Coordinates of C-alpha atoms and ligand atoms in Angstrom, one line a residue:
X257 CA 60.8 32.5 -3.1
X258 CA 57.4 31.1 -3.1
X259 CA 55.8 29.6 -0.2
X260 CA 54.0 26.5 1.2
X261 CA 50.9 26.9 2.9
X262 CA 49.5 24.6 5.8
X263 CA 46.1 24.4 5.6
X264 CA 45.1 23.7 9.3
X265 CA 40.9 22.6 9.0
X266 CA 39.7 20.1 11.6
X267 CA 43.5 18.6 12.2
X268 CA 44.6 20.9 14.8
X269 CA 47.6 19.2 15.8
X270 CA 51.4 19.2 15.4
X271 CA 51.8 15.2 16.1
X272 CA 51.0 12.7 13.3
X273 CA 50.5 15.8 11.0
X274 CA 51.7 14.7 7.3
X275 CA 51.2 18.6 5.9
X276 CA 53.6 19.6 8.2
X277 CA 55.6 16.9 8.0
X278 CA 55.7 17.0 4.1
X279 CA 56.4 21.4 4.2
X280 CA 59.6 20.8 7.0
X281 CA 60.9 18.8 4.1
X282 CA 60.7 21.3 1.1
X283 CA 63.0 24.1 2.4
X284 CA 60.5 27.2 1.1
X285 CA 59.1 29.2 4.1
X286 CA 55.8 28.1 5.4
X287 CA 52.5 29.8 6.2
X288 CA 50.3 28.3 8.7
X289 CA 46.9 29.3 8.0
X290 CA 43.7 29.1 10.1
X291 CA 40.5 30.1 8.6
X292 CA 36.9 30.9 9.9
X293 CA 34.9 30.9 7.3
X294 CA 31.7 33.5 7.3
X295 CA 29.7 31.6 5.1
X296 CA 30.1 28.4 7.3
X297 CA 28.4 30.4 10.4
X298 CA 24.9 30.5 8.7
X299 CA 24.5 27.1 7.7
X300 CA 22.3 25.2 10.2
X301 CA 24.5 22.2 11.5
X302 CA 26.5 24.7 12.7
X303 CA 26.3 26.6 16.5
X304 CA 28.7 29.7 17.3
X305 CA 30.1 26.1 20.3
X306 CA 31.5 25.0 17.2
X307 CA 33.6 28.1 15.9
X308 CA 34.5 29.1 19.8
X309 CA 35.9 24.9 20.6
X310 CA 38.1 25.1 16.9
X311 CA 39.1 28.8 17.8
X312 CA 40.2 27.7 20.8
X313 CA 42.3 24.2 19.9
X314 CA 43.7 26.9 16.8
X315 CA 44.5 29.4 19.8
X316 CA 46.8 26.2 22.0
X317 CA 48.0 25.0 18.5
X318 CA 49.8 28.3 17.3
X319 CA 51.4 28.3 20.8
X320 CA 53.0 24.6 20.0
X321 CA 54.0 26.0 16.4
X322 CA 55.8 28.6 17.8
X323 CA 57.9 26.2 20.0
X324 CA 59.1 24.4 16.1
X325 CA 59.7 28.0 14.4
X326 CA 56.2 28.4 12.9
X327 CA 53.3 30.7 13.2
X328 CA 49.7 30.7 13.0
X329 CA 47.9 33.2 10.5
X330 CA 44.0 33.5 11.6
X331 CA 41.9 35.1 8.9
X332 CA 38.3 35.6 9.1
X333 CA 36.2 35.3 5.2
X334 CA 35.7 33.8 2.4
X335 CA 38.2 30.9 2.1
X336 CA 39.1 31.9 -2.1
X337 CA 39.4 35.4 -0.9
X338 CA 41.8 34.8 1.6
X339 CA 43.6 32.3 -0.7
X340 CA 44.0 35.0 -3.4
X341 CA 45.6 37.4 -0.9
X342 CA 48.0 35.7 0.4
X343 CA 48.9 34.3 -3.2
X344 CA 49.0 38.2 -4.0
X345 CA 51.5 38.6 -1.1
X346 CA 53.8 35.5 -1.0
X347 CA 53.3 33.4 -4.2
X348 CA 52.0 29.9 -3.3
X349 CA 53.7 27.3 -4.8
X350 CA 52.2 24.4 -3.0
X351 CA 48.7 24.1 -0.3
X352 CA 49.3 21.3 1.6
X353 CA 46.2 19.9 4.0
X354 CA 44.6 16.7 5.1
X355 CA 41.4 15.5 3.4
X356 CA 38.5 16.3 4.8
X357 CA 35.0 14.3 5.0
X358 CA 32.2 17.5 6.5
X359 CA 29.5 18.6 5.1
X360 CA 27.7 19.4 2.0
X361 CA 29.0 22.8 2.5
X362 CA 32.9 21.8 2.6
X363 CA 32.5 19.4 0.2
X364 CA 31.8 22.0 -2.6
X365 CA 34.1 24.8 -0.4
X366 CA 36.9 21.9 -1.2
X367 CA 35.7 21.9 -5.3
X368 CA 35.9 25.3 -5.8
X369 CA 39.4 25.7 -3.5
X370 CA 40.4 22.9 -6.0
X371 CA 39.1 24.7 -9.4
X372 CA 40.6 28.0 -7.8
X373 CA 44.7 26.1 -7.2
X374 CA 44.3 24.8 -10.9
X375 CA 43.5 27.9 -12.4
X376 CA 46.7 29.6 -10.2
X377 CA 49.3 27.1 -10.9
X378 CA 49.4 25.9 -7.0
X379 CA 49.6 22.0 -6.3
X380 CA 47.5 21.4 -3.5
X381 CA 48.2 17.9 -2.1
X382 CA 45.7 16.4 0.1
X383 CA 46.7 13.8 3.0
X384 CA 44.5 11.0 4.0
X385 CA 43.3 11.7 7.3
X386 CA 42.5 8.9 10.4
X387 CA 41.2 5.9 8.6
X388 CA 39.0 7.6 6.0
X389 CA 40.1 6.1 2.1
X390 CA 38.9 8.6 -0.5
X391 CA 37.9 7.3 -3.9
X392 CA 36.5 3.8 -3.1
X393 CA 34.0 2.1 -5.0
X394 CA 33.3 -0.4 -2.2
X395 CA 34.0 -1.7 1.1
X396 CA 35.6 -4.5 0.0
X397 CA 39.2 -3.8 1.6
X398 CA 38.7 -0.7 3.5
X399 CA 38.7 -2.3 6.6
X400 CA 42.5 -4.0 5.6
X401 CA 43.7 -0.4 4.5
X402 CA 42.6 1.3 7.3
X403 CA 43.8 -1.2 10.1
X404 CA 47.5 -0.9 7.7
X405 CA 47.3 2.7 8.2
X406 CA 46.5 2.4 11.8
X407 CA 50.2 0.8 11.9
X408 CA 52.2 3.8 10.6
X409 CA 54.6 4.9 12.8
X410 CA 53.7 8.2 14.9
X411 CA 55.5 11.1 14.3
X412 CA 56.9 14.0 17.0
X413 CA 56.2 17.6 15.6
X414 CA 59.1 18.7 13.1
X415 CA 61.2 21.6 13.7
X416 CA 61.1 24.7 11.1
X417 CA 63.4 27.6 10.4
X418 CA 62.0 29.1 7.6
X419 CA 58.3 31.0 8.7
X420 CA 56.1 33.3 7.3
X421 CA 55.5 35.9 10.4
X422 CA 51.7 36.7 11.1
X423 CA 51.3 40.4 11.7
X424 CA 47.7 40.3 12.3
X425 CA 45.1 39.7 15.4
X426 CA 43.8 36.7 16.5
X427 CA 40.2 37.3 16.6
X428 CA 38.0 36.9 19.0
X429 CA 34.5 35.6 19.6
X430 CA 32.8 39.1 19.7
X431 CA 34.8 40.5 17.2
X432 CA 32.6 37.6 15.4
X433 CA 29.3 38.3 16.4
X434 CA 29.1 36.0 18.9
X435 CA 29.0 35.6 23.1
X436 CA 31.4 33.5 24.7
X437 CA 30.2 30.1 25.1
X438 CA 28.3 29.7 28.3
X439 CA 28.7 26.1 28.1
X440 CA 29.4 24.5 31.5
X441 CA 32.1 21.7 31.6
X442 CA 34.2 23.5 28.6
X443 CA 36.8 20.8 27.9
X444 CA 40.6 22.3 28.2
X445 CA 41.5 22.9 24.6
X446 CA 43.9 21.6 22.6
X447 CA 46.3 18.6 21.6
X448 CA 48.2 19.0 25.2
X449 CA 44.5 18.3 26.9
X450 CA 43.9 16.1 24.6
X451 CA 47.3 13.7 25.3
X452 CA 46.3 14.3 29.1
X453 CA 42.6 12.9 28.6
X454 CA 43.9 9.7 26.6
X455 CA 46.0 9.5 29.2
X456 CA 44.0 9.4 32.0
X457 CA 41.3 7.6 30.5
X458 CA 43.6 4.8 29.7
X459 CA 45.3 4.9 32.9
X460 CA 42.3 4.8 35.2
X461 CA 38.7 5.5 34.0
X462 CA 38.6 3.0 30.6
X463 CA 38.7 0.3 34.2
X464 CA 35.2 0.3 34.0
X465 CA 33.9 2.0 30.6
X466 CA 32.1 -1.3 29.5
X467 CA 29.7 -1.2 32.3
X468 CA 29.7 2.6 32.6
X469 CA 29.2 3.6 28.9
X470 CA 25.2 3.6 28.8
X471 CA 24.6 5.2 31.7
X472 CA 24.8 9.4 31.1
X473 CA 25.9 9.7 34.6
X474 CA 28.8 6.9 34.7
X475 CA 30.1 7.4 31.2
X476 CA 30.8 11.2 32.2
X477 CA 33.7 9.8 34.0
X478 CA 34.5 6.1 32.4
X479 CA 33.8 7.0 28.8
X480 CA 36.9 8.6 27.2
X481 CA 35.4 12.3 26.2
X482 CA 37.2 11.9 23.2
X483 CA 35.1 13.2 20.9
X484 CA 35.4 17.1 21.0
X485 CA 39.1 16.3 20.6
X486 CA 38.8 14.0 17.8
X487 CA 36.1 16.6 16.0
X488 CA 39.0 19.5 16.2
X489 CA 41.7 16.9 15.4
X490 CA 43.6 17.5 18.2
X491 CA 44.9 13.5 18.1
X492 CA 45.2 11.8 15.2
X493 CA 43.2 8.5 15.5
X494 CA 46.4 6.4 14.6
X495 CA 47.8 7.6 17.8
X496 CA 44.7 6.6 20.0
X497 CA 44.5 3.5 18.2
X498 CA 48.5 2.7 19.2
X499 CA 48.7 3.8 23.0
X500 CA 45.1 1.8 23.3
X501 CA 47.2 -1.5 21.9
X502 CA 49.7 -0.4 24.1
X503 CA 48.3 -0.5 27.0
X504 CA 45.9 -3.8 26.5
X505 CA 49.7 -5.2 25.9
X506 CA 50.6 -3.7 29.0
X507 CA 48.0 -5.4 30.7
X508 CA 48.3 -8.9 29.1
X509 CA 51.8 -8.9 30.3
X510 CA 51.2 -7.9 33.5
X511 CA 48.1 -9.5 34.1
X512 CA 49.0 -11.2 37.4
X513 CA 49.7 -8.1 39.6
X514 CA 46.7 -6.4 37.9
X515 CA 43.8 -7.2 39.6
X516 CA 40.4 -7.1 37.2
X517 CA 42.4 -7.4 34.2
X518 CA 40.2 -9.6 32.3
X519 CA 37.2 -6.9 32.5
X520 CA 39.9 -4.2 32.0
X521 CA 41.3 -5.6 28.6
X522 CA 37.3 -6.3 27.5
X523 CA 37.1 -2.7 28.3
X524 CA 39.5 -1.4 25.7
X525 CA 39.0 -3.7 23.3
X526 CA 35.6 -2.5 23.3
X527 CA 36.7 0.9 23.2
X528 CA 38.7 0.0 20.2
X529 CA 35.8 -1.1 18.1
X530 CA 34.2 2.5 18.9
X531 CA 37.2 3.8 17.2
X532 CA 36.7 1.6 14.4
X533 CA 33.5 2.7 14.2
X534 CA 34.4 6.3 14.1
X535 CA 36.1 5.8 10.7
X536 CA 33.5 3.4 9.4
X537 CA 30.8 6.0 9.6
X538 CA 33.1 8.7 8.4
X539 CA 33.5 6.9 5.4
X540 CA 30.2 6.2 4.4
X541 CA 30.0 10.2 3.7
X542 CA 32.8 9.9 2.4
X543 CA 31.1 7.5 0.0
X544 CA 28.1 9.4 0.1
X545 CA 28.3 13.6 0.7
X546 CA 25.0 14.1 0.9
X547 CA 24.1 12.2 3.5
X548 CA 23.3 15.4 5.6
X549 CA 20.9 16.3 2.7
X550 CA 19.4 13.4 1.2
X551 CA 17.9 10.1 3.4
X552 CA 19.5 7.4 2.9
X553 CA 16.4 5.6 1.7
X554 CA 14.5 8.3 0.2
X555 CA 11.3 5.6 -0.8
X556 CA 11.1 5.4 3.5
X557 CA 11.5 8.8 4.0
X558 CA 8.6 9.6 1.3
X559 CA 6.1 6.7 2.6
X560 CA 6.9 7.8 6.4
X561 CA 5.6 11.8 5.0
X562 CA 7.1 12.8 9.3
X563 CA 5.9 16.4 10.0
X564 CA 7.3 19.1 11.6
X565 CA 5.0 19.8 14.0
X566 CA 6.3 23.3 15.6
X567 CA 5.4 22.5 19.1
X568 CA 6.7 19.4 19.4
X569 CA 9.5 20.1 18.2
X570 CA 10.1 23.3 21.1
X571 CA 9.1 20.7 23.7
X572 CA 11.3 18.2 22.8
X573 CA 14.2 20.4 22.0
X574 CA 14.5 22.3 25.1
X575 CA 13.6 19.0 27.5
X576 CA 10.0 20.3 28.2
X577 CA 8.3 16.9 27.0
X578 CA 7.0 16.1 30.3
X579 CA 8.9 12.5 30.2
X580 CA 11.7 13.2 32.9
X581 CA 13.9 11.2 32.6
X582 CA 13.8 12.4 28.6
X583 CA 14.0 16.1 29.7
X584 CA 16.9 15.5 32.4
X585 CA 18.6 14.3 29.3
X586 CA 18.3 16.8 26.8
X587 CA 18.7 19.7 29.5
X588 CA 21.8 18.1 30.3
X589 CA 23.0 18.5 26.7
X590 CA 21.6 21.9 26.5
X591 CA 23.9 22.6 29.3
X592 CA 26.9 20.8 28.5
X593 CA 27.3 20.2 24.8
X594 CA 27.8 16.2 25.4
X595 CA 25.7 13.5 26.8
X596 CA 26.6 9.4 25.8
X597 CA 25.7 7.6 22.8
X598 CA 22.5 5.8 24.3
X599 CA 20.9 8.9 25.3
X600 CA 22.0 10.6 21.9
X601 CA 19.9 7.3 20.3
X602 CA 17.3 8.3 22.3
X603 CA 16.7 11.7 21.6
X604 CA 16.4 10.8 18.1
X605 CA 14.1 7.2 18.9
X606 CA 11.4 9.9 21.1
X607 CA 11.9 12.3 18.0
X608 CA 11.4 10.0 15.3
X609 CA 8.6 7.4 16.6
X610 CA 6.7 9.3 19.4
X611 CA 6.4 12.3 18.4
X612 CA 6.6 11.7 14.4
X613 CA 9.3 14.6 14.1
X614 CA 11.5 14.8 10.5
X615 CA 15.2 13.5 10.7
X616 CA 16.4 16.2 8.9
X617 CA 15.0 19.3 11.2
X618 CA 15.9 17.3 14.8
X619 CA 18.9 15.8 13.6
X620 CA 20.3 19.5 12.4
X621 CA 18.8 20.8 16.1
X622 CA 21.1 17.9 17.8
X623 CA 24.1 19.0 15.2
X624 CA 24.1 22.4 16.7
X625 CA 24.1 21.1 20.3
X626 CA 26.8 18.7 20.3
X627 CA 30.3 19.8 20.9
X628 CA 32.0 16.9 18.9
X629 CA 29.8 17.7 16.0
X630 CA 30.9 15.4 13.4
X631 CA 28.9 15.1 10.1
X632 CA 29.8 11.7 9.0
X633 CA 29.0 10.2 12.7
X634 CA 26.2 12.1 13.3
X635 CA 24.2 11.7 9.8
X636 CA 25.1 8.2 9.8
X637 CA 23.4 7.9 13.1
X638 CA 20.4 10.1 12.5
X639 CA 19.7 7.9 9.5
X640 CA 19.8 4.8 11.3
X641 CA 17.8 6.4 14.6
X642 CA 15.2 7.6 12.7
X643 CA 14.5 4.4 10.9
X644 CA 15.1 6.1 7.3
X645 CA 17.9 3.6 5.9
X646 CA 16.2 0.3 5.6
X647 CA 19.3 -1.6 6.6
X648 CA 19.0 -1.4 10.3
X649 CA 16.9 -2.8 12.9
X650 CA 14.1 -0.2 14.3
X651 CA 15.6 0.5 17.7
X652 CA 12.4 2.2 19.9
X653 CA 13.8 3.6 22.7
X654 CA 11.3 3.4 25.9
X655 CA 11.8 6.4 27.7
X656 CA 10.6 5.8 31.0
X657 CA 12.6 2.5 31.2
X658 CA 15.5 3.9 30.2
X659 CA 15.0 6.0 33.2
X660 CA 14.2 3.5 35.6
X661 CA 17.3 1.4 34.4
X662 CA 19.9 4.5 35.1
X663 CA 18.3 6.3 37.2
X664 CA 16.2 4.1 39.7
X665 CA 16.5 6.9 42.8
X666 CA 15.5 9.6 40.1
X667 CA 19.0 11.6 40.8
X668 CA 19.7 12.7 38.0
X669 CA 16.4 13.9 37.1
X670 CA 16.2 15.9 40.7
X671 CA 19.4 17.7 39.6
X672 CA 19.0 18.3 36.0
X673 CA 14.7 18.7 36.1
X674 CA 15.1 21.0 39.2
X675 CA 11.0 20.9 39.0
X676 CA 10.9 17.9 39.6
X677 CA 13.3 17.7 43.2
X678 CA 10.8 17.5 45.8
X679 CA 8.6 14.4 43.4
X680 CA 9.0 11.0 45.9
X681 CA 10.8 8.2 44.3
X682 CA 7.6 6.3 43.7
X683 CA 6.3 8.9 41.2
X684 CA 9.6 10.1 40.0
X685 CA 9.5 8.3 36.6
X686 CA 6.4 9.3 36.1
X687 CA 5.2 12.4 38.1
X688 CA 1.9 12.7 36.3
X689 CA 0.4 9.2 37.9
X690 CA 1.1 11.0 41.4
X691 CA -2.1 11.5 43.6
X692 CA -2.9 15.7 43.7
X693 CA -2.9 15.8 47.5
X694 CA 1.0 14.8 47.3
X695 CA 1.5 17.6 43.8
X696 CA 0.2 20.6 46.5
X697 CA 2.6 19.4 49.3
X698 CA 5.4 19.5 47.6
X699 CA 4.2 22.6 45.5
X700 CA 4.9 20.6 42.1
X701 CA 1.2 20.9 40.0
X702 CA 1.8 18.7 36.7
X703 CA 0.4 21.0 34.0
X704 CA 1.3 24.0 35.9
X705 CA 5.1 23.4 37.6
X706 CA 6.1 20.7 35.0
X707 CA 4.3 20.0 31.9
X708 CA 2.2 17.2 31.6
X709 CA 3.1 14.0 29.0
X710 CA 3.2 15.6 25.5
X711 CA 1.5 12.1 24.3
X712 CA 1.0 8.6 25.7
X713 CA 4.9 7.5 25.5
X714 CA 3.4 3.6 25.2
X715 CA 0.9 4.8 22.6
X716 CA 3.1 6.9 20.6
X717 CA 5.9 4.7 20.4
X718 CA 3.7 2.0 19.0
X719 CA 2.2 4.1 16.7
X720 CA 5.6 5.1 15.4
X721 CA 6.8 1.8 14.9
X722 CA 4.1 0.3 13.3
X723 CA 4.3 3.2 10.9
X724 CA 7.7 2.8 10.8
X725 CA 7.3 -0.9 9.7
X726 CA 4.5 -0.4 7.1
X727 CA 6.8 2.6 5.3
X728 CA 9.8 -0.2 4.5
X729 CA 7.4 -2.3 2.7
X730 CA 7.0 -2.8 -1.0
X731 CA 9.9 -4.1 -4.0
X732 CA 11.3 -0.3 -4.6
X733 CA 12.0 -0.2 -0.6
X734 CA 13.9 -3.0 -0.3
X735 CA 15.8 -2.4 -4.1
X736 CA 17.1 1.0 -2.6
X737 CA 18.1 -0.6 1.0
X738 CA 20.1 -3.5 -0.7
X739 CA 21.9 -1.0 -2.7
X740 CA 22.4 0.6 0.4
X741 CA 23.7 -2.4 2.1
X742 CA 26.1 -2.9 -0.8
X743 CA 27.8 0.1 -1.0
X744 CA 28.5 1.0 3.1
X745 CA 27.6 -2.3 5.1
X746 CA 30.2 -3.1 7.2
X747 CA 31.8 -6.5 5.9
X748 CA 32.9 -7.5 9.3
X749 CA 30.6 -10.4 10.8
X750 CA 28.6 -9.8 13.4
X751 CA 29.3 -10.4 16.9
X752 CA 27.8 -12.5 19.0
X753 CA 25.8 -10.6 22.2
X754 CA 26.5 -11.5 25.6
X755 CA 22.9 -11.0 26.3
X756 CA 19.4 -11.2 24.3
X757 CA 18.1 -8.6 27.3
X758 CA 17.1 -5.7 24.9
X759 CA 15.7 -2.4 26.0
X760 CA 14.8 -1.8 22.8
X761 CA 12.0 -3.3 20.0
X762 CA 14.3 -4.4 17.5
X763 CA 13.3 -6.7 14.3
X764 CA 15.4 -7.4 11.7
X765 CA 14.2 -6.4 8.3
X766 CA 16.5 -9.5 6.0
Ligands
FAD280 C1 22.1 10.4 17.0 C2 23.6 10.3 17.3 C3 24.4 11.3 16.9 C4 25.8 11.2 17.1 N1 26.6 12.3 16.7 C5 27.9 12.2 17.0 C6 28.7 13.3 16.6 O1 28.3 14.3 16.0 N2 30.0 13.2 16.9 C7 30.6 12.1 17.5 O2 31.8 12.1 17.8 N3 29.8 11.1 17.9 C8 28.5 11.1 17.6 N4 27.7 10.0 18.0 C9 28.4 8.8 18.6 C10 28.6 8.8 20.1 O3 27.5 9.1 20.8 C11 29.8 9.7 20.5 O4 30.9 9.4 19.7 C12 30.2 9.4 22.0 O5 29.1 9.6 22.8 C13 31.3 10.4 22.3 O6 31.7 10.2 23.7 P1 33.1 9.6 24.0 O7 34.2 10.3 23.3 O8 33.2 9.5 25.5 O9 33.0 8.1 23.4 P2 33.7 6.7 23.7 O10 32.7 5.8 24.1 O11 34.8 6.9 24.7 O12 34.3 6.3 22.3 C14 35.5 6.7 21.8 C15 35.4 7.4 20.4 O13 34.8 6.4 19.5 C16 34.0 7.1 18.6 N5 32.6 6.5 18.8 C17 32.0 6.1 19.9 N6 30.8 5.7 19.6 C18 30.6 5.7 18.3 C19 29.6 5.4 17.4 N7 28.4 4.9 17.8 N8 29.7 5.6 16.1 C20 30.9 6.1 15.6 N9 31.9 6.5 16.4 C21 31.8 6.3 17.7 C22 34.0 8.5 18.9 O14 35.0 9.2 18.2 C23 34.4 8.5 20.4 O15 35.0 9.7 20.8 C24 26.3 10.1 17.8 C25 25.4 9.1 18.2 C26 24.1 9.2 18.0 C27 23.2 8.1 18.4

């Protein structure tokens, strides 16, 4: 009897899982199949933190098939190869998988998977994954389908009886090439963690996320730490998006022995948005699969002519800029494969307008650091950071008072820019203004212990924007962003700010 084979890619999960769901349903025996693709490891969004956090959550999930009767094969190759084999072995009558939105590289991976089914008789049905609506021409009603599918029912993991035994090894890390990640703070993996984390964060931490969530030292604890999850697919977003309702209507209810509940409800409805947002930037590559390939404005990208000036580059990837507060930062997510959204805006602001860096270069660099690497997030970002679609605001991060605003004592610099520890508070922010008596009694020489300023950070970051501004003039500019604005603008109207106090320069270019 031929079989049906459960494509498990970044949905490693046995909750709100429609492959499985659909194969418990057909009575053939099923073939769980995880794949790490060589071809994927040399591309250069990719980091061996990536393969080690999906071989991991595929590790945890085949331990949850087993409890339903399945199990998990692992190969390691070519994805056609490996598709041939098993079709050689079994006979595949149907591939059953959720549709994925990566990179260029999956993208065409998916076409020639596609060409490869047709031309073997297999039906491979896809599955619309979180809130993501393949073939749209506009966003006219995606935001009505994807709240509707937000709605659907969530489904407990089906129970199997008919199961294609694996016989082979699971690999491991070295077997690949690679070390074992030497990441610090290594999230537990898996869709068990993952249910724990949601958990606790809407339990307890989400209390304060509104007021926590800029700050890279409070939103370590009150921002949800979602993402690496939601990269591997370890929830489904439907289900986040439920127990998050759940809970505001919790609260609402019980508002009167729930003391701060107005802040706490602001909280997760804020939260909520974010999740919204995860599946509005997904689908612009959706709509777009190039985006990690081609700016989004190409005319901006050509009249900006960025270089990638080599040493900058080093200095600024490995947080040795001479701007502490900048350094702390990106040491931090050296160390730790996260850091919050702000600071991830940052990175790319000092990138892009001080220090005159390509998109494409630092945004592949940031790609390989992050844990919750996620294409469609992450190049939507990196477009709008860098200043390279023409339909957002220029947001010029200043470094140093970013620093003073988060880190007034300098803490988190002293810990992270260990350099820097014995620098008084005065000079903290900016160690080079401090008077060379007090750099020899603490045994910190700037130029020697720590490096000095790479630029001017005022200068640069002027220079940067102005450029910025003078490459989105002109007729063909504005032609391109329009389009832009038509095909992936969000169609919800804008919200109202509680506050004009802006840390950023911001100017609106319609
Ligand atoms: C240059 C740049 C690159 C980024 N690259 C990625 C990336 O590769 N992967 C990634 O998951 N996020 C990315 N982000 C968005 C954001 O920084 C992270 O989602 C967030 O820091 C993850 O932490 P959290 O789970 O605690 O977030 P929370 O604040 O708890 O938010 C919950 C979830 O909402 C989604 N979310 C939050 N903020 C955004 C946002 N601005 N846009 C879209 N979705 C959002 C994420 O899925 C997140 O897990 C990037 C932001 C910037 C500025």
């Amino acid at each position: 009897m031929a079989i049906d084979v459960v494509w498990f890619k970044r949905d490693l999960r046995t909750r709100d899982h429609a492959p499985l769901l659909s194969s418990s349903l057909s009575g053939r025996p099923v073939l769980c199949l995880f794949m790490l693709e060589e071809e994927r490891f040399k591309l250069n969004d990719t980091s061996p933190i990536h393969i080690n956090w999906e071989l991991d959550c595929a590790i945890e999930l085949s331990k949850n098939l087993k409890k339903i009767g399945l199990e998990m094969h692992f190969h390691v190759g070519n994805a056609e190869e490996i598709f041939d084999e098993i079709n050689k072995i079994y006979g595949i009558e149907r591939l059953l998988s959720h549709e994925e939105t990566g990179n260029s590289w999956s993208y065409e991976r998916d076409k020639k998977i596609s060409k490869w089914c047709d031309s073997n008789n297999i039906i491979w049905q896809e599955y619309p994954n979180n809130g993501v609506v393949r073939r749209l021409k506009n966003r006219d009603f995606w935001k009505k389908e994807r709240d509707s599918r937000m709605r659907i029912p969530l489904n407990e993991p089906p129970l199997f009886s008919n199961c294609v035994l694996f016989k082979g090894n699971i690999p491991r890390m070295e077997d690949l090439g690679f070390a074992n990640s030497v990441l610090t703070d290594w999230p537990k993996p898996g869709e068990e963690a993952a249910m724990e984390r949601l958990n606790e964060f809407l339990d307890r931490d989400s209390k304060r996320y509104s007021q926590s969530i800029s700050s890279p030292i409070l939103s370590i604890k009150h921002g949800s730490r979602l993402s690496p999850y939601f990269t591997a697919g370890a929830l489904s977003m439907r289900r986040v998006v439920q127990k998050t309702n759940e809970k505001i209507n919790f609260i609402k209810m019980n508002k009167t022995a729930i003391e701060g509940h107005s802040s706490w409800i602001r909280s997760l409805s804020s939260f909520r948005r974010r999740l919204a947002w995860r599946c509005h930037f997904i689908q612009k590559l959706e709509m777009g699969p190039d985006l990690d390939l081609v700016a989004q404005n190409p005319m901006i990208e050509k009249n900006m002519d960025r270089v990638l000036h080599i040493d900058r580059f080093e200095k600024w990837a490995n947080g040795n800029t001479g701007w502490p507060f900048f350094d702390a930062c990106m040491r931090q997510l050296n160390t730790t494969g996260w850091i919050n959204f702000r600071m991830r805006a940052m990175m790319m602001s000092c990138a892009s307008y001080n220090l005159w860096l390509p998109w494409r270069e630092t945004g592949e660099h940031l790609a390989r650091l992050f844990l919750d690497y996620e294409p469609g997030i992450h190049w939507s970002q990196v477009g709008m950071q860098s200043g390279t679609t023409g339909i957002n605001t220029i947001r010029a991060y200043s470094m140093t008072k970013q620093g003073k605003d988060h880190d007034p004592n300098g803490e988190y610099i002293r810990k992270w820019v260990p350099e820097l520890s014995m620098v008084p508070t005065d000079y903290i922010h900016e160690p080079w203004k401090m008077p060379e008596k007090i750099q020899k009694s603490i045994m910190c020489q700037i130029g020697k212990d720590y490096p000095e300023p790479i630029l001017n950070e005022i200068e640069s970051r002027k220079e940067g924007i102005k450029k910025s501004y003078s490459a989105r003039k002109g007729d063909d500019v504005k032609k391109i962003s329009q389009r832009i604005l038509k095909k992936h603008g969000s169609r919800s109207k804008p919200r109202k700010r509680a506050s004009s106090k802006s840390t950023t320069t911001q100017k609106k270019l319609f």
